[in-house]
PDB file of C-alpha atoms in Angstrom:
ATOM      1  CA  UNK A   1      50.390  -6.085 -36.473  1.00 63.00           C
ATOM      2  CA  UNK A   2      47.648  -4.542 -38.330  1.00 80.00           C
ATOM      3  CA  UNK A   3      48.734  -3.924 -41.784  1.00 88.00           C
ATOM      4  CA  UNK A   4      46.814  -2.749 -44.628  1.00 92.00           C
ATOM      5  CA  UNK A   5      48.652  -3.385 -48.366  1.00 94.00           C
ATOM      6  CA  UNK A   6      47.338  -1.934 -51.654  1.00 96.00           C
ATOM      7  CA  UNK A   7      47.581  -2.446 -54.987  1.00 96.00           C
ATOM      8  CA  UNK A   8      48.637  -0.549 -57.146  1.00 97.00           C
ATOM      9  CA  UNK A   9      50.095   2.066 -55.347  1.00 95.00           C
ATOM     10  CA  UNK A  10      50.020   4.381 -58.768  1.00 96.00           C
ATOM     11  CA  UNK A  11      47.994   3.866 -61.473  1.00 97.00           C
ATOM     12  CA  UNK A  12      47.790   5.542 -65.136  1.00 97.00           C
ATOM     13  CA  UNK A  13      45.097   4.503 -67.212  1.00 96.00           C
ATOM     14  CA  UNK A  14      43.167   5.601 -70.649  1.00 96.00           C
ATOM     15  CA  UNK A  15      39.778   7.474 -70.603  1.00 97.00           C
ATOM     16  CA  UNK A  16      37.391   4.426 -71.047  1.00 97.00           C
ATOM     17  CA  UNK A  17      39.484   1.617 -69.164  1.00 97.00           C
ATOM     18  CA  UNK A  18      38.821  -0.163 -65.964  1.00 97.00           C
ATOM     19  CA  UNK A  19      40.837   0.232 -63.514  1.00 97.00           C
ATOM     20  CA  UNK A  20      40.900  -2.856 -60.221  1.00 97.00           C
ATOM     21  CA  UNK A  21      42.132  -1.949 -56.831  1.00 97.00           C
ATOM     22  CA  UNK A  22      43.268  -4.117 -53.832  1.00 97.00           C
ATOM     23  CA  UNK A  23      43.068  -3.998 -50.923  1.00 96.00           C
ATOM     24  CA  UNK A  24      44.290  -6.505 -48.152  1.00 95.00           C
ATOM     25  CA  UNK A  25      44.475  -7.107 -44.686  1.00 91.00           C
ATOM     26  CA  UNK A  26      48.149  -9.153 -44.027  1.00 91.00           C
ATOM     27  CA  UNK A  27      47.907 -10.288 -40.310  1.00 86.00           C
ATOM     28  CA  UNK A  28      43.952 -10.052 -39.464  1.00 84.00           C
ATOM     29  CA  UNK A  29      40.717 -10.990 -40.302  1.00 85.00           C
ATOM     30  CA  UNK A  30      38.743  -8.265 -41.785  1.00 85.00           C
ATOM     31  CA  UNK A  31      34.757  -8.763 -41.779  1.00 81.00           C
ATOM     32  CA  UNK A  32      34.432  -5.273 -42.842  1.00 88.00           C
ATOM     33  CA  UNK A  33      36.486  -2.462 -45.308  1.00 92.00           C
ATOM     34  CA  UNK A  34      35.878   0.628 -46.289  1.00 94.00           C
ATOM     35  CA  UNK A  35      36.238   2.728 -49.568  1.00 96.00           C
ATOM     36  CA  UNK A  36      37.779   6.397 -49.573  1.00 96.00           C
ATOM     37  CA  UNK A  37      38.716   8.873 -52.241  1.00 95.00           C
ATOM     38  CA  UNK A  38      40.213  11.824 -51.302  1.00 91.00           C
ATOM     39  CA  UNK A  39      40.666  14.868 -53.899  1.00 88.00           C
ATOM     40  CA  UNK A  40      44.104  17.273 -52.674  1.00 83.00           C
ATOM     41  CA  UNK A  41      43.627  18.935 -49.713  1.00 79.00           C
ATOM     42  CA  UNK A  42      40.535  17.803 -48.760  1.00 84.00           C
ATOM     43  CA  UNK A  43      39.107  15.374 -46.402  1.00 85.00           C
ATOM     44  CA  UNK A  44      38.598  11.942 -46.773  1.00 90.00           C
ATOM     45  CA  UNK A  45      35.124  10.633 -48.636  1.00 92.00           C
ATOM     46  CA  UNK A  46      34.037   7.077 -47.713  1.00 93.00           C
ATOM     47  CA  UNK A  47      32.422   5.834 -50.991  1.00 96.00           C
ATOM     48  CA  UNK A  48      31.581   2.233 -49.612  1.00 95.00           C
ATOM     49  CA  UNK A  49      31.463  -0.453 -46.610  1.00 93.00           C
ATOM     50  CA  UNK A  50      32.465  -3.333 -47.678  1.00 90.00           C
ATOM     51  CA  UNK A  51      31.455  -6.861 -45.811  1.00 85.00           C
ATOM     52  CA  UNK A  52      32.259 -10.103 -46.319  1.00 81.00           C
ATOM     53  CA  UNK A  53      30.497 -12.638 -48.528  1.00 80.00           C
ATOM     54  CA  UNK A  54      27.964  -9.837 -48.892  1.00 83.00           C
ATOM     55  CA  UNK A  55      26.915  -6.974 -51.484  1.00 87.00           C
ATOM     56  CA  UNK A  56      28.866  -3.074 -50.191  1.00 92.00           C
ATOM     57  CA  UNK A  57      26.685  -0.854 -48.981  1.00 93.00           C
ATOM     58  CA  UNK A  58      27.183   2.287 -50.948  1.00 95.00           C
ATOM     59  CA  UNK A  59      27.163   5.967 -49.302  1.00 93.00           C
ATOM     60  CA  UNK A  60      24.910   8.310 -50.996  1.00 92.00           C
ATOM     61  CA  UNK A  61      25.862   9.754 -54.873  1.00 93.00           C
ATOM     62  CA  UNK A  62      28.349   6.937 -55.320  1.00 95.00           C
ATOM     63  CA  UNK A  63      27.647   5.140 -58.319  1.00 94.00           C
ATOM     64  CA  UNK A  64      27.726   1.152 -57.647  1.00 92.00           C
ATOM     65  CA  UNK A  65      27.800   0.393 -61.293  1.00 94.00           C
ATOM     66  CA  UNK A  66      30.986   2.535 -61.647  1.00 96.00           C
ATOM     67  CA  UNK A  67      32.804   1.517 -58.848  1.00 97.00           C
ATOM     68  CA  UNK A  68      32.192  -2.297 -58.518  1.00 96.00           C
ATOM     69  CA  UNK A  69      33.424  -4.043 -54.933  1.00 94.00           C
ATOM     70  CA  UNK A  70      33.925  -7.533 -54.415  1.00 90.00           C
ATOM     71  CA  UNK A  71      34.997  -8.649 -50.815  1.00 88.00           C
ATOM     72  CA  UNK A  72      35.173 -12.178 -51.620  1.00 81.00           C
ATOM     73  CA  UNK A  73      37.407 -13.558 -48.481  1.00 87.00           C
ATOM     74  CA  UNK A  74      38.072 -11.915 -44.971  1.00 87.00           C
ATOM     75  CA  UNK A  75      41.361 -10.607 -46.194  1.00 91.00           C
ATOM     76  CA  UNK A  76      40.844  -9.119 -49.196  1.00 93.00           C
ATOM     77  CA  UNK A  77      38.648  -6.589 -51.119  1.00 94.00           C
ATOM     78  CA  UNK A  78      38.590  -4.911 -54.522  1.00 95.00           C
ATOM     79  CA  UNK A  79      37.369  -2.289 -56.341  1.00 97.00           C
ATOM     80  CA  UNK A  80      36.934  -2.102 -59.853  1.00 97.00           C
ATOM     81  CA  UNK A  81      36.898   1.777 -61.704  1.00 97.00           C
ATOM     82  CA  UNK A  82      34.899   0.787 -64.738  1.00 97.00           C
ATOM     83  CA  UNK A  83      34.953   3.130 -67.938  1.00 96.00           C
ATOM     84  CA  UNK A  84      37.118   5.320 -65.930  1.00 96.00           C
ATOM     85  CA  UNK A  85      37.189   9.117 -66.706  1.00 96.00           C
ATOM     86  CA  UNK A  86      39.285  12.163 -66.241  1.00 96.00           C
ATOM     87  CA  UNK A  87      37.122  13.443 -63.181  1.00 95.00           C
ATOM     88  CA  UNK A  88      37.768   9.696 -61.239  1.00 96.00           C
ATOM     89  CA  UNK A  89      41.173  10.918 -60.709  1.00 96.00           C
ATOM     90  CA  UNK A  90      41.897  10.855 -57.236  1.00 95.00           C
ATOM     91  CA  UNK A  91      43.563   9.198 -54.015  1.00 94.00           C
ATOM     92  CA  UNK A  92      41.546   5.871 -53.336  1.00 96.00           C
ATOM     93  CA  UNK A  93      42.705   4.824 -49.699  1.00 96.00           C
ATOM     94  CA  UNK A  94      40.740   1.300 -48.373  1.00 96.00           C
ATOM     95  CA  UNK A  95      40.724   0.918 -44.868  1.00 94.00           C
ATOM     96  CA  UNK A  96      39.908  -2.438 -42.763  1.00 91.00           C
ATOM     97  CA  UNK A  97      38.680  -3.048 -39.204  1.00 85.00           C
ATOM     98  CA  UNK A  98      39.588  -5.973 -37.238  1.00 75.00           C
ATOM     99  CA  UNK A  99      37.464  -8.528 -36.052  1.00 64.00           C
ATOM    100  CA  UNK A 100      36.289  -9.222 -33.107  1.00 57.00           C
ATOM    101  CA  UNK A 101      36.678  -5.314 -31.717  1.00 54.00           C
ATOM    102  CA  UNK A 102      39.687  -4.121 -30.513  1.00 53.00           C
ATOM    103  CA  UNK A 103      40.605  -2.336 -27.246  1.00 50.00           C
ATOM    104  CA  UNK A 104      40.178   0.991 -29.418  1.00 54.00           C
ATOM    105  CA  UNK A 105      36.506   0.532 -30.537  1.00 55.00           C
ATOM    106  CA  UNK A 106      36.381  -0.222 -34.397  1.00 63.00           C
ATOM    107  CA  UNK A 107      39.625   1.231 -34.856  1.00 75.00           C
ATOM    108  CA  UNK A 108      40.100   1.296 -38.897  1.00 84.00           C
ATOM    109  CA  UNK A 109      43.529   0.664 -40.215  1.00 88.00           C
ATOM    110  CA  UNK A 110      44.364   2.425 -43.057  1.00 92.00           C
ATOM    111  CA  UNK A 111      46.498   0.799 -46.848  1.00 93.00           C
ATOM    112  CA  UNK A 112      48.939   3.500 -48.081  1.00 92.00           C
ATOM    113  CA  UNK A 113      46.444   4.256 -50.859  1.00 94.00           C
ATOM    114  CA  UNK A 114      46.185   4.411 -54.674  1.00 96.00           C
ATOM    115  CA  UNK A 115      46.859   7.291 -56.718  1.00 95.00           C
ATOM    116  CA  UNK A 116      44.459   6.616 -59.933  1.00 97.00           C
ATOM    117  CA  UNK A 117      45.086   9.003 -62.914  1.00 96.00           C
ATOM    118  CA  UNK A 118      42.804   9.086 -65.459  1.00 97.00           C
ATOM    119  CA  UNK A 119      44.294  10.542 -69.145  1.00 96.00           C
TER     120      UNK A 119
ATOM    121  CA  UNK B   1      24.245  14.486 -41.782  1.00 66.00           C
ATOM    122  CA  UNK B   2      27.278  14.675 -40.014  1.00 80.00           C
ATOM    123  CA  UNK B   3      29.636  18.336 -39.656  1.00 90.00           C
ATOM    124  CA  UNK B   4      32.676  17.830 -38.372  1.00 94.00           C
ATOM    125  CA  UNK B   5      34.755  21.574 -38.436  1.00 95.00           C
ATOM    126  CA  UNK B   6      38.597  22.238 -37.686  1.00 96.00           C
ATOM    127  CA  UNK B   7      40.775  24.522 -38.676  1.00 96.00           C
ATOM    128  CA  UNK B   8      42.177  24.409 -42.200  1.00 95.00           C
ATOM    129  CA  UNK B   9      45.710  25.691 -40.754  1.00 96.00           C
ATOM    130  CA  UNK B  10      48.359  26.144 -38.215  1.00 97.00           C
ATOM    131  CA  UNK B  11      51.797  27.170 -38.161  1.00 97.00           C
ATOM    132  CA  UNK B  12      54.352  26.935 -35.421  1.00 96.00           C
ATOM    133  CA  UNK B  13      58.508  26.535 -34.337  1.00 97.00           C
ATOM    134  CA  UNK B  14      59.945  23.835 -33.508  1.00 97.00           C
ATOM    135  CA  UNK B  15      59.853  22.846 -30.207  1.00 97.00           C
ATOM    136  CA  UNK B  16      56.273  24.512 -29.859  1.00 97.00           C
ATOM    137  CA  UNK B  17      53.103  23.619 -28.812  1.00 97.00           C
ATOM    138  CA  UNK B  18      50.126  23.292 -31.090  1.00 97.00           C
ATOM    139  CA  UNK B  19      46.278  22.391 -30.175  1.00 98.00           C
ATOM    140  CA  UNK B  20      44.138  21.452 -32.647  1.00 98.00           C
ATOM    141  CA  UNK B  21      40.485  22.141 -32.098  1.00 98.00           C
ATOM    142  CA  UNK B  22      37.674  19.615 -33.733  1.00 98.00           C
ATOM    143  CA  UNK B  23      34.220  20.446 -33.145  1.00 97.00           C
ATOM    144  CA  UNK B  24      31.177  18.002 -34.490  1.00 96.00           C
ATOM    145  CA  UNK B  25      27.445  17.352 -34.874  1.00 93.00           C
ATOM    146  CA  UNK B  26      26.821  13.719 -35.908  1.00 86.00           C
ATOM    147  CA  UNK B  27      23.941  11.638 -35.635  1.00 82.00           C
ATOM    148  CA  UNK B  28      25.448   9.671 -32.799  1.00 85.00           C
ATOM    149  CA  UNK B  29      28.597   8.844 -31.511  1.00 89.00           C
ATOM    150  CA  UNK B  30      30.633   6.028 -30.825  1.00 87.00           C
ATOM    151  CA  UNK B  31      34.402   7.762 -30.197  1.00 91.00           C
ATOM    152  CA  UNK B  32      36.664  10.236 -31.637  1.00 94.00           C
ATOM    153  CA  UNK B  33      39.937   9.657 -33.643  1.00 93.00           C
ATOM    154  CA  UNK B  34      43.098  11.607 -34.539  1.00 96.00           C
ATOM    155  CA  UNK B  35      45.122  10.322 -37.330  1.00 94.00           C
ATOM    156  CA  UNK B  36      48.359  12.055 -38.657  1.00 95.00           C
ATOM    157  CA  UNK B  37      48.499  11.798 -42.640  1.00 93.00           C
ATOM    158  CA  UNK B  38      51.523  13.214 -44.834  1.00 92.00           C
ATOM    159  CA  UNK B  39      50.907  14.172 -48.158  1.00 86.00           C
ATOM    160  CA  UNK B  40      50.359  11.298 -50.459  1.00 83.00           C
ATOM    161  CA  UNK B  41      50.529   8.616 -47.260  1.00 87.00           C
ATOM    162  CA  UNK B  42      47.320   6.659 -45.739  1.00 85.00           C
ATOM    163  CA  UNK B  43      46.579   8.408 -42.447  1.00 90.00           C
ATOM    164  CA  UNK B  44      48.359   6.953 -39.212  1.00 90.00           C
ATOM    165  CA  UNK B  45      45.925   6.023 -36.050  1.00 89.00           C
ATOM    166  CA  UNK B  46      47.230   8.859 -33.180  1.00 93.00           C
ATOM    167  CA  UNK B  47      44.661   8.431 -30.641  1.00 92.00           C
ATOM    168  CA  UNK B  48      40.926   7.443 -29.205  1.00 91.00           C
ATOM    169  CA  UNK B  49      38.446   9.035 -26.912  1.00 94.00           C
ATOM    170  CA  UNK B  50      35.127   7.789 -26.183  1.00 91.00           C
ATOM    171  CA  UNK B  51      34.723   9.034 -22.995  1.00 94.00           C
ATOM    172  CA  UNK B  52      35.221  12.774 -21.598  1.00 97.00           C
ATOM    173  CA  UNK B  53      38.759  13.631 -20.767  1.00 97.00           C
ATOM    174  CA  UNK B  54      42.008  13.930 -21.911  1.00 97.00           C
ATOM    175  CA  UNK B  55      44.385  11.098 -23.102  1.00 94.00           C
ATOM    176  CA  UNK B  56      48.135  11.628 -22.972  1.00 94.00           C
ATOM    177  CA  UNK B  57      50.394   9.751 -25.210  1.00 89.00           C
ATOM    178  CA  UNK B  58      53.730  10.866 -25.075  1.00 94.00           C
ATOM    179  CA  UNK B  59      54.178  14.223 -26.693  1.00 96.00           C
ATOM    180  CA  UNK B  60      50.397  13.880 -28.433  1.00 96.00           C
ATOM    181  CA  UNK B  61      47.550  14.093 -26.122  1.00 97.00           C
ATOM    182  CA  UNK B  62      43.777  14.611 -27.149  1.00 98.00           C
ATOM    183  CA  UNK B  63      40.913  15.768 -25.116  1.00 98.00           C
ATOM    184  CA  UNK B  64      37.362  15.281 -25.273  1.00 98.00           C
ATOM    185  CA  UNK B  65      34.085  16.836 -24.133  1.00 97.00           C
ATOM    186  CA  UNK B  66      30.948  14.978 -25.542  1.00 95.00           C
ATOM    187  CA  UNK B  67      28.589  17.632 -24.177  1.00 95.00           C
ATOM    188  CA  UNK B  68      29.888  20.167 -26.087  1.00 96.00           C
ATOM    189  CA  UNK B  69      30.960  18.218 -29.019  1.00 96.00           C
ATOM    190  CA  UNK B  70      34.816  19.122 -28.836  1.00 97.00           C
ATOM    191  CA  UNK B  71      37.659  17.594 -28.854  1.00 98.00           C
ATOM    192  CA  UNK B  72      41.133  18.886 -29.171  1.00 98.00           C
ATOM    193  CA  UNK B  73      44.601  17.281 -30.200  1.00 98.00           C
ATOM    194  CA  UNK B  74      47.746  19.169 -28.380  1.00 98.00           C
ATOM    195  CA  UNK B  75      51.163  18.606 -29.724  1.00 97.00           C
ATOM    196  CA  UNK B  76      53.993  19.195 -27.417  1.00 97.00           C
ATOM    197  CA  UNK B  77      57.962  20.034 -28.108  1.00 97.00           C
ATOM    198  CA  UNK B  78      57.068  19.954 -31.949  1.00 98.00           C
ATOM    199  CA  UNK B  79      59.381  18.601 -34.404  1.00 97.00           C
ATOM    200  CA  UNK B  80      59.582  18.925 -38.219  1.00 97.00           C
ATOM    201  CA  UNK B  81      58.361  15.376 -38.463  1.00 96.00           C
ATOM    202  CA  UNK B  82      55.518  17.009 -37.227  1.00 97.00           C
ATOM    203  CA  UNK B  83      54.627  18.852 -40.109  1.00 97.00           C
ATOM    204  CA  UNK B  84      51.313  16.852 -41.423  1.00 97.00           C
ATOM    205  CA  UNK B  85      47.545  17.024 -41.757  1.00 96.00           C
ATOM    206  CA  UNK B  86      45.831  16.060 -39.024  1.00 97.00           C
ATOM    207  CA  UNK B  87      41.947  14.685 -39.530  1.00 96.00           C
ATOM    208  CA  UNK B  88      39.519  14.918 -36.762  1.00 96.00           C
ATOM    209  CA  UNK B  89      37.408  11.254 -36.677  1.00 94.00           C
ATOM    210  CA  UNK B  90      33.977  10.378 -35.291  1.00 93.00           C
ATOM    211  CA  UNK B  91      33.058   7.016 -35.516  1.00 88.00           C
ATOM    212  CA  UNK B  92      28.771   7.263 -36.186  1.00 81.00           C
ATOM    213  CA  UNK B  93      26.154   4.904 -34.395  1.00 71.00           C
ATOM    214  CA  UNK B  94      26.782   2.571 -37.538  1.00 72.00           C
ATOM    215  CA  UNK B  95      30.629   2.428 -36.732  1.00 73.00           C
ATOM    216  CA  UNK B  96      31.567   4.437 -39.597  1.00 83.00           C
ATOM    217  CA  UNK B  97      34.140   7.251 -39.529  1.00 88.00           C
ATOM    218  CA  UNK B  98      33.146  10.462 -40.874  1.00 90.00           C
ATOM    219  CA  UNK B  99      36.184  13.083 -41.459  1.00 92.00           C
ATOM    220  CA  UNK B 100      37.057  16.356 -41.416  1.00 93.00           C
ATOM    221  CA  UNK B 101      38.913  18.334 -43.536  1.00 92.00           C
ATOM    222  CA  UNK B 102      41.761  18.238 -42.006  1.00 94.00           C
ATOM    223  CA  UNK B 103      43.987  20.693 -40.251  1.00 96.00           C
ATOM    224  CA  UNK B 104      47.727  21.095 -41.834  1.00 96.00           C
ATOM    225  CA  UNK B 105      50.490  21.659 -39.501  1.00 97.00           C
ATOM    226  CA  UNK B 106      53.659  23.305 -40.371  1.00 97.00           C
ATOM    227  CA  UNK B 107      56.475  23.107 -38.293  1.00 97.00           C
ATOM    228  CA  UNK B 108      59.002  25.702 -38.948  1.00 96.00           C
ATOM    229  CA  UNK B 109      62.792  25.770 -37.546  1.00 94.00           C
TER     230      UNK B 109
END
């Protein structure tokens, strides 16, 4: 139980494009996802919370214009790289947590991620 | 803010032992996680602590002490499998999860 998909798993796009992400939750109900990008070999960098039926909550210096998210039903979330550049390359990994809490306190589940290259 | 340090890298033989150490400062606390990520993978839940102590889980256990803001992750009879970043967790008064950088393992024959 508990799995995460995403879609794409690789992406290629043109300086300028936009670039949509999913992210969904197969055998639970997920009020709430999170947005990470992680650059090599570092850590991972939430960029957004993501609730249900309501607007994401975006951490500080992430751009909510540039990196639209839509969590329009309790399994699914997206996020949309508009007029994607070069420096937006990156790993984008979405993560859901299950609803009502689990035994393991707000344990996030993790999709296999996205690797977004910008050219 | 919220630190959360480790150490950027460990080596060790197969059949080793390894302990990771995680030490944090976050504005509040709501648990500690280990996950296990290989390169280019989503990371992989290991294990929980929200109290003090130490939680055994087969050849992975992980320790806490909330007073001191440390937790460590011991692998026992390591295998190559092993080889892997692991990322130190805290889950924040707002249920968030704020990472470290991640401490890669290598696991050498």
């Amino acid at each position: 139980g508990a799995v995460v998909s995403q879609h794409p798993s690789r992406v290629i796009c043109k300086s300028g494009t936009s670039v949509k992400i999913e992210c969904r939750s197969l055998d639970f109900q997920a009020t709430t996802m999170f947005w990470y990008r992680q650059f090599p070999k570092q850590s991972l960098m939430l960029m957004a919370t993501s609730n249900e039926g309501s607007k994401a909550t975006y951490e500080q210096g992430v751009e909510k214009d540039k990196f639209l998210i839509n969590h329009a039903s309790l399994t699914l979330s997206t996020l949309t790289v508009t007029s994607a550049h070069p420096e937006d390359s990156s790993f984008y990994i979405c993560s859901a947590r299950e609803h009502p809490r689990t035994s393991t306190g707000y344990e996030q589940y993790f999709g296999p991620g996205t690797r977004l290259t910008v050219t | 803010g919220q630190n959360i340090d480790q150490p950027t890298e460990m080596t060790a033989t197969e059949g080793a032992i390894v302990q990771i150490n995680c030490t944090y400062q976050t504005s509040g606390f709501n648990g500690l996680f280990w996950y296990q990520q290989h390169a280019g993978e989503a990371p992989t839940f290991l294990s929980y602590n929200v109290l003090d102590g130490l939680e055994e889980k087969g050849r992975f256990s992980s320790f806490l002490s909330r007073s001191k803001g440390y937790s460590y992750l011991l692998l026992k009879e390591l295998q190559m499998k092993d080889s892997a970043s692991y990322l130190c967790a805290v889950n924040s008064n707002d249920y968030k999860l704020s990472f470290g950088a991640g401490t890669t393992v290598t696991v050498r024959a």
